[in-house]
Each structure stands twice: as structure tokens, then as C-alpha cells.
Coordinates of C-alpha atoms in Angstrom, one line a residue:
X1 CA 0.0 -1.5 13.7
X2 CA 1.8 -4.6 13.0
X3 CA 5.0 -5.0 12.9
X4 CA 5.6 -6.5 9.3
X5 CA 3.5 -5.4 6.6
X6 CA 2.8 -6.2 3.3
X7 CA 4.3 -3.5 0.4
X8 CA 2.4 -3.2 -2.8
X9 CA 4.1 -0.8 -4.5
X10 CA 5.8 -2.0 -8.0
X11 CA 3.1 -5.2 -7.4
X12 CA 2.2 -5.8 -11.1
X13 CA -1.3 -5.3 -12.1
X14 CA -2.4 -8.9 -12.6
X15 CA -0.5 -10.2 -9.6
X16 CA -1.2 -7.8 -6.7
X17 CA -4.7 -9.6 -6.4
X18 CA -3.2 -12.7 -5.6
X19 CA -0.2 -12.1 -3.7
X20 CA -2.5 -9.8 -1.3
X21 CA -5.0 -12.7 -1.0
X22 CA -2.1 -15.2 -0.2
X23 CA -0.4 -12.7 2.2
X24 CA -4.0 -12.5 4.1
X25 CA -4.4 -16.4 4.3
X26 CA -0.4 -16.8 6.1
X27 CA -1.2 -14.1 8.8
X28 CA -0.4 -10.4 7.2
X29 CA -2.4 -8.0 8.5
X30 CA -0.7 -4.9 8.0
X31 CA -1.2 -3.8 4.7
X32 CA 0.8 -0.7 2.5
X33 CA -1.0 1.2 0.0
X34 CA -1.2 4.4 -2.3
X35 CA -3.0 5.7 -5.2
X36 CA 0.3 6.7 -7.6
X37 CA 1.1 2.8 -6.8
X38 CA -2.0 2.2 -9.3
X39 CA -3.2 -0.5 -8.0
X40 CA -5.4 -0.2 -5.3
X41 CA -8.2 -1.7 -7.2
X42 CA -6.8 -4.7 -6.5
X43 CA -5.9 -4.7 -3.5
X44 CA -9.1 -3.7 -2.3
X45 CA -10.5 -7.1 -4.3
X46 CA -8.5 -9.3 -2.5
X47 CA -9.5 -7.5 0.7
X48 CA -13.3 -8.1 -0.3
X49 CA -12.3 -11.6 -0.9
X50 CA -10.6 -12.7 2.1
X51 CA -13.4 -11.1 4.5
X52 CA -15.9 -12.9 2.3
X53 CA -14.0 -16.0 2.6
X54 CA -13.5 -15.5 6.4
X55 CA -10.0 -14.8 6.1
X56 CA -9.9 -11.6 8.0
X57 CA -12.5 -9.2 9.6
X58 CA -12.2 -5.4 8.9
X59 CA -11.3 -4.8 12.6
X60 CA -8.2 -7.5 11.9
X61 CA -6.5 -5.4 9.2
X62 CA -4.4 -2.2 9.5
X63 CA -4.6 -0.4 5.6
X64 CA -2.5 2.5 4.8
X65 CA -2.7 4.8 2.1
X66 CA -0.7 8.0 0.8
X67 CA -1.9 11.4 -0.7
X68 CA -0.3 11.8 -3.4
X69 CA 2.0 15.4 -4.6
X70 CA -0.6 16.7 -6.5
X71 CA -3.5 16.5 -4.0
X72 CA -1.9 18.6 -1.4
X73 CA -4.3 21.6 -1.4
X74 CA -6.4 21.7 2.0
X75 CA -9.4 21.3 -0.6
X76 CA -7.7 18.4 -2.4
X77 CA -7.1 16.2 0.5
X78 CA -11.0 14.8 0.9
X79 CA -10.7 14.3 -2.8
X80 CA -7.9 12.0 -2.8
X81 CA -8.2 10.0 0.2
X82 CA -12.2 9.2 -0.6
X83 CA -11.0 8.0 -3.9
X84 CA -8.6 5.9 -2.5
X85 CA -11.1 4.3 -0.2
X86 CA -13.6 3.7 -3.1
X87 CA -10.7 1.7 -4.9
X88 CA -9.9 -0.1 -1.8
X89 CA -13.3 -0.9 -1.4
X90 CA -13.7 0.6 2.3
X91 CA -15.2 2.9 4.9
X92 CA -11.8 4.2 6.1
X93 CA -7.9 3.8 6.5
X94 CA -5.8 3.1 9.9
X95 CA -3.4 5.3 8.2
X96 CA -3.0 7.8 5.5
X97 CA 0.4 9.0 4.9
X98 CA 1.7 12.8 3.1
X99 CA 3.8 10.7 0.4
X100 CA 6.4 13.4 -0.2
X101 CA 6.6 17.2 1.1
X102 CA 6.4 18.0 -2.3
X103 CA 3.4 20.3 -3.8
X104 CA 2.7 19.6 -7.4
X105 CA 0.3 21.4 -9.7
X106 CA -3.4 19.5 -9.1
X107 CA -4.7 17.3 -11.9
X108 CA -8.1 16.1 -11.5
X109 CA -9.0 12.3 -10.9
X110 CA -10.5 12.5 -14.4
X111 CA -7.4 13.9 -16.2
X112 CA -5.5 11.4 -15.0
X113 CA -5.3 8.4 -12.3
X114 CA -3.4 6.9 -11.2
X115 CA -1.4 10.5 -10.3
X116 CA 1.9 10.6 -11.7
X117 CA 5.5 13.0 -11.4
X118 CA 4.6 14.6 -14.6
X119 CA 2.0 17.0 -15.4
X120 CA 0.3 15.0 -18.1
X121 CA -0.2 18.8 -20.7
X122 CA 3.3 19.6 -19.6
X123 CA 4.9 16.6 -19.6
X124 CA 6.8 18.3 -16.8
X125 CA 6.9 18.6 -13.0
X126 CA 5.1 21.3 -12.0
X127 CA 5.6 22.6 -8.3
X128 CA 3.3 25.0 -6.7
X129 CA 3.1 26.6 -3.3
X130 CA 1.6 24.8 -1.3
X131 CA 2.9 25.0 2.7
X132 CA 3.1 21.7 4.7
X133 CA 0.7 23.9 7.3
X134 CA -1.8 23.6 4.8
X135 CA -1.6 19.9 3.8
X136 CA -1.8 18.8 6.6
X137 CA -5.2 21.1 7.9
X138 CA -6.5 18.5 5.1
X139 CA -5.2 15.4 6.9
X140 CA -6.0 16.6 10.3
X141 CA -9.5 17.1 8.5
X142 CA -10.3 13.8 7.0
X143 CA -8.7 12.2 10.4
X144 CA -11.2 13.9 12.2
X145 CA -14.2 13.3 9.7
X146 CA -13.2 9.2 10.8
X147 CA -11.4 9.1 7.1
X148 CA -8.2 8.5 8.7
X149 CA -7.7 6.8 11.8
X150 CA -4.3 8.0 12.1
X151 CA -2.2 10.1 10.2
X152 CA 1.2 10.6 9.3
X153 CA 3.8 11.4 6.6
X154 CA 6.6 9.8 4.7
X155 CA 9.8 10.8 3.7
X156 CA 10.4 13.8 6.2
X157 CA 13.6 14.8 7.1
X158 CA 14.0 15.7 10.7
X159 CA 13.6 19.6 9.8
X160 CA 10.7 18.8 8.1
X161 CA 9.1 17.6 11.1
X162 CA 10.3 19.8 13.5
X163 CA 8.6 22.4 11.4
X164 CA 5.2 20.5 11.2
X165 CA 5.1 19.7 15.0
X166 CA 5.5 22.9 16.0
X167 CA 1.4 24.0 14.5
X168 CA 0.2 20.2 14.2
X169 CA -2.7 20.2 16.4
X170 CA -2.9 16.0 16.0
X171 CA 0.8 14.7 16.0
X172 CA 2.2 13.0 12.8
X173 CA 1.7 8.9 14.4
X174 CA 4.1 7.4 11.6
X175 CA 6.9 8.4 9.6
X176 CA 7.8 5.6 6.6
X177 CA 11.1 6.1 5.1
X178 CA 14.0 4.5 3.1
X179 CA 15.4 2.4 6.0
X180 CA 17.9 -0.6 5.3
X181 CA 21.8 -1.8 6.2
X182 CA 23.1 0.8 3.9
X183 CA 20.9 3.7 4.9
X184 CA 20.6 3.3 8.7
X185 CA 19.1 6.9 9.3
X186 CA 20.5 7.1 13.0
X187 CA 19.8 10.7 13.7
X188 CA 16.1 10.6 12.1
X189 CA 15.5 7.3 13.7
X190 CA 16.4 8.4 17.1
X191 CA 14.5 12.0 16.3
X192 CA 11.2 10.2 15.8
X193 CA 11.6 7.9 18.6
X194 CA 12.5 10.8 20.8
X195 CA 8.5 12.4 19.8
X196 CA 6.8 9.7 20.0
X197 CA 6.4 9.0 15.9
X198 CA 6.4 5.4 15.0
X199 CA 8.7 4.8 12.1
X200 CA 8.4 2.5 9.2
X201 CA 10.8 1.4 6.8
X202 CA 10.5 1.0 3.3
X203 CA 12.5 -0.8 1.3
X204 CA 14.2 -2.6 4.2
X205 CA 16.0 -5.3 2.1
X206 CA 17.9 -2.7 0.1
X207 CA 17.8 -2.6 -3.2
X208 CA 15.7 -4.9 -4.8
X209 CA 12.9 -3.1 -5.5
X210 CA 15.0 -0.6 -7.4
X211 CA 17.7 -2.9 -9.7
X212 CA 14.7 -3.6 -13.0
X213 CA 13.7 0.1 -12.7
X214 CA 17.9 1.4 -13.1
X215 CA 18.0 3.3 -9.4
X216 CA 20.0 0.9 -7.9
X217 CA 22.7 3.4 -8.3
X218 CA 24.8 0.9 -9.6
X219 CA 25.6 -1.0 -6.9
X220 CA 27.2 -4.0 -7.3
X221 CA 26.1 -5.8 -3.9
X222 CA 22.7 -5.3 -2.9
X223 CA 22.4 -5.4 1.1
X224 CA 20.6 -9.1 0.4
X225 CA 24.1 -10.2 -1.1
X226 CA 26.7 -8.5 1.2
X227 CA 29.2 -11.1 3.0
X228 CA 28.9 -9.8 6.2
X229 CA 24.5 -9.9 5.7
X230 CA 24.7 -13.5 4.8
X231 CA 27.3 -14.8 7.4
X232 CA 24.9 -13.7 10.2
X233 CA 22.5 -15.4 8.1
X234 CA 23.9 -18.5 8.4
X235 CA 25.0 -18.7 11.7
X236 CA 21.2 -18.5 12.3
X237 CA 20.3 -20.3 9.5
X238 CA 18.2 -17.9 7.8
X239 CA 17.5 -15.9 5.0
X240 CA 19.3 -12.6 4.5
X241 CA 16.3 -11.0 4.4
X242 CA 15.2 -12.6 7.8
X243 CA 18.4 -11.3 8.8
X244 CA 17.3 -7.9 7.5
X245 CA 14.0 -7.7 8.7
X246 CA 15.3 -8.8 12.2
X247 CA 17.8 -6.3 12.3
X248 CA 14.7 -3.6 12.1
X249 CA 12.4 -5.5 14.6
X250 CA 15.5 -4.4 17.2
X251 CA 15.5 -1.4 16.0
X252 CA 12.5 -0.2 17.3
X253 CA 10.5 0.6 13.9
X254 CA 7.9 -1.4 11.8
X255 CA 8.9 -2.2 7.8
X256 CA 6.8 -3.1 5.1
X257 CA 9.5 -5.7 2.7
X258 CA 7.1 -6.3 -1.1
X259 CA 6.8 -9.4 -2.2
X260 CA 4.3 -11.5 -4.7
X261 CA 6.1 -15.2 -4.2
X262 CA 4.2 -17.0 -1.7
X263 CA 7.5 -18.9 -0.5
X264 CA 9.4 -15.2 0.7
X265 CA 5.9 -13.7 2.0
X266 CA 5.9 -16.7 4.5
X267 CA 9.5 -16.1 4.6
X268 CA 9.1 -12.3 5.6
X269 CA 6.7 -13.0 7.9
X270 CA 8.8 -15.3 10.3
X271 CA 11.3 -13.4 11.9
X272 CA 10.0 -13.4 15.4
X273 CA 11.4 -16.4 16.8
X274 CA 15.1 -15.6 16.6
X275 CA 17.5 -12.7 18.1
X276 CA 19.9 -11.2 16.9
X277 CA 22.9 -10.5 18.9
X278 CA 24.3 -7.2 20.1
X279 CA 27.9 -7.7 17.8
X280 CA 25.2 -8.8 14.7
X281 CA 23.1 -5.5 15.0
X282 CA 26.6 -3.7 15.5
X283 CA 28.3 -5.7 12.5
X284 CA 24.9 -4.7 10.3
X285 CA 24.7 -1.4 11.3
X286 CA 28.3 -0.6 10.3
X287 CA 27.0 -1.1 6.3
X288 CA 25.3 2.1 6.4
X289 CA 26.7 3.9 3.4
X290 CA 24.3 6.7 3.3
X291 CA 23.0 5.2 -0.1
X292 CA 19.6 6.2 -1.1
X293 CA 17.6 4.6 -3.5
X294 CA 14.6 6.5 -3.6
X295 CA 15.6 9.9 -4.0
X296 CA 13.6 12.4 -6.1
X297 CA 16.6 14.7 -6.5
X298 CA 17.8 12.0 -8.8
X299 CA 15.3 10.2 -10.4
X300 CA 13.4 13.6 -11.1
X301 CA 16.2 14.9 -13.5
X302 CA 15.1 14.9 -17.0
X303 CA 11.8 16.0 -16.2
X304 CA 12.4 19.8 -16.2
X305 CA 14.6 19.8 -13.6
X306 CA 18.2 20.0 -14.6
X307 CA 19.3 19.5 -11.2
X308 CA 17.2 17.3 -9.7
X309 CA 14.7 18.5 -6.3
X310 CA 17.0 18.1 -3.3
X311 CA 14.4 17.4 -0.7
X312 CA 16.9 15.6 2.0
X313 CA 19.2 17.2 3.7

């Protein structure tokens, strides 16, 4: 699995083709994927592409995907993850991911796809009762069927996966989660690493994927523009978000930072010939404000939940 990855999600239709394609030709290799992103389509044409072109052979290219809330009935799981690989255009993923440990009511592919929060008769979220156990019989099924190479989950608190490792009879390999300056995660970080589960982080430049969508929860300096991110910076004359990206090299987990501008995915990629030093990892780590931008609980209000879905503790 390497160590920086490619994000898709919020990649506009129209766009994700190319920045894919020019991400493939500078060295990524490590790509992030899911059906509710809605655009795997694409991704899976540039894919197509570049190994036509020579770029990259299937064996060079680590693609994960996510099952999405709705498709977390034992029976459901097959379903999803084969559509997923039909859109991506291949015979199986390195990774498939539980997106949330949240069980929504199923809606079939045909009713609508990409999947969605709300129920689309509804107009609501609709939960059902679906255990963890169960979901993840279906993952351990379509790993063992060579669907999945590996699989994992995202966005598991620490309970959460004590719970699921005491019946999983193939460990969770990755846990991806909301990791950056202001939401350093020590205790869940240094749970997973502890069990052997490989942690990625999402969104590890902080809020920027979050400001044009209103769940940047108002902050008025992103992780990308604090002083104390951008002094380090320049004392190594790089980017902040080399700076950031470095910072989660030493600590031990991989991270997936989006981007469709060919100038910051060369950018992203290079952050292997510096080190940061111990006072700059300490000096980073002392931002963490417990600030979470991707939080259900929140963004979920409004949609027939007064008071949100608290799903971390």
C-alpha cells in the first residue's frame, strides 16, 4: 500500500478523468475510491487509459473502494462491491473499506446510484439493524471470493473495533479516518498500531475539502494557513501541505490528500526527501483541537434527525 494516495472524493465529474490520468503519469499508485463518491466511472477510464498507454500495469496499482451505508446486509455486500468493480473497470480491489458503521435501509442499484444519506421515497435517513457482525461476514466473503484483497473499515472509533476484532475471523488490515494537525487522534492512532491495523488519513490537510461545502465549522484558519504550519514550512522551504503530509509519513500511517491541479499532485507526492524534526512533529502535534470536519452527527441534522447520529465517542 503506498504511502501517499490519490483522494477522489468531491473530484468533479468532468475532471476526475484527467487528474487520475495525470496523477498515474507523475508516480501515484495508490488510488482512493467509493461508489457514494459518484464517480468511479471515471476513475476506472483513466485507469483503462494509462495501462493502455503503458503507464501502469494492474499489478502496479493499489485501488480501494468503500461499501456504502445502505449495502451493509451480508446479502448486499457482493452486490455493491461487484458494482463498484464494473465502474472501475476491474477484476478486483486491494482494498474495500466499511465506509461508516452505519446501517441504512437498502435501495437497490436501480433506484438509485450513486447511494446517497437519504432514502430517495423518504427523503429521510433511514437506519436499520444491521450488526457490524453481519457486515462484515459479507466483507470477509467477497475477500475470500478474491473480490477484495484486503479489507478494512473507515471511521471506527476504538470501541468499534475492539468489538469487531473480537469475532473477525480475517483482521480489519486498514482503518481510514479524519487525521490532520487539528485532529491528531492519539489514542485511536496508537490503538491501531498496537493491532497491527494500518491507518490512513483522510483529509490530512485540514479543511480544505470541507470550506465550498459549509463544514468547515467556521474556522477561520485552516491547518494549511496556521503560523506555526507555515513557519516549519519555510524553514524547509516547502509547502504547508508538504509540511502536513510529512508530519503523517512520521507518524506511522498512510494519507490520501485530493487534488485535480497537476502542480499540488506533483507537490503531494514529494515529501520523501526531507525530515521533519522531533520539536516540528511536537510543535505540529500541539494544534490538535479535537476539530472534526467530517462528522455525521452534524452534517446529518436536518434530515430526520433533530439531533444529529453521534457515532464517535
Amino acid at each position: 500500500m503506498p504511502v501517499i494516495g490519490l483522494g477522489t472524493w468531491k473530484a468533479p465529474k468532468g475532471e476526475v478523468k484527467k487528474a487520475v490520468l495525470a496523477a498515474l503519469k507523475q508516480g501515484y499508485r495508490h488510488l482512493d475510491c467509493a461508489c457514494d463518491y459518484g464517480n468511479e466511472e471515471e476513475v476506472g477510464a483513466a485507469i483503462k487509459e494509462a495501462m493502455e498507454a503503458g503507464v501502469v500495469t494492474r499489478k502496479d496499482l493499489f485501488v480501494t473502494s468503500k461499501l456504502w451505508n445502505t449495502f451493509h446486509a451480508r446479502e448486499h455486500v457482493e452486490v455493491a462491491i461487484q458494482k463498484s468493480l464494473k465502474d472501475l473497470g476491474l477484476d478486483y480491489l486491494d482494498l474495500y473499506l466499511i465506509h461508516f458503521p452505519i446501517s441504512m435501509k437498502y435501495v437497490p442499484i436501480e433506484e438509485l446510484y450513486p447511494p446517497e444519506w437519504l432514502n430517495p421515497t423518504s427523503k429521510k435517513i433511514e437506519f436499520v439493524d444491521v450488526p457490524v457482525s453481519e457486515t462484515w461476514a459479507g466483507m470477509e466473503g467477497v475477500c475470500r471470493k478474491g473480490l477484495a484483497r484486503n479489507i478494512g473499515v473507515s471511521n471506527f472509533c476504538a470501541q468499534t473495533l475492539m468489538d469487531l476484532l473480537k469475532y473477525a475471523e480475517i483482521k480489519p488490515a486498514v482503518n481510514q479516518i479524519e487525521l490532520h494537525p487539528y485532529l491528531t487522534q492519539d489514542s485511536l492512532v496508537a490503538f491501531c498500531q498496537e493491532k497491527g491495523i494500518v491507518l490512513t488519513a483522510f483529509s490530512p490537510l485540514g479543511a480544505s475539502s470541507y470550506i465550498e461545502l459549509g463544514m468547515d465549522r467556521g474556522e477561520g484558519v485552516g491547518v494549511l494557513n496556521n503560523p506555526v504550519v507555515q513557519a516549519i514550512a519555510r524553514e524547509h522551504s516547502r509547502t504547508p501541505a508538504q509540511v502536513c503530509l510529512r508530519w503523517a509519513v512520521q507518524r506511522g500511517y498512510t494519507a490520501i490528500p485530493k487534488s485535480t491541479h497537476e502542480s499540488r499532485l506533483q507537490e503531494n507526492l514529494h515529501v520523501f526527501d526531507f525530515t521533519l524534526s522531533a520539536e516540528d512533529m511536537v510543535k505540529i502535534s500541539r494544534l490538535n483541537r479535537h476539530l472534526r470536519y467530517n462528522d455525521p452527527g452534524e452534517f446529518c441534522k436536518g434530515m430526520g434527525l433533530p439531533n444529529g447520529y453521534p457515532i464517535y465517542a
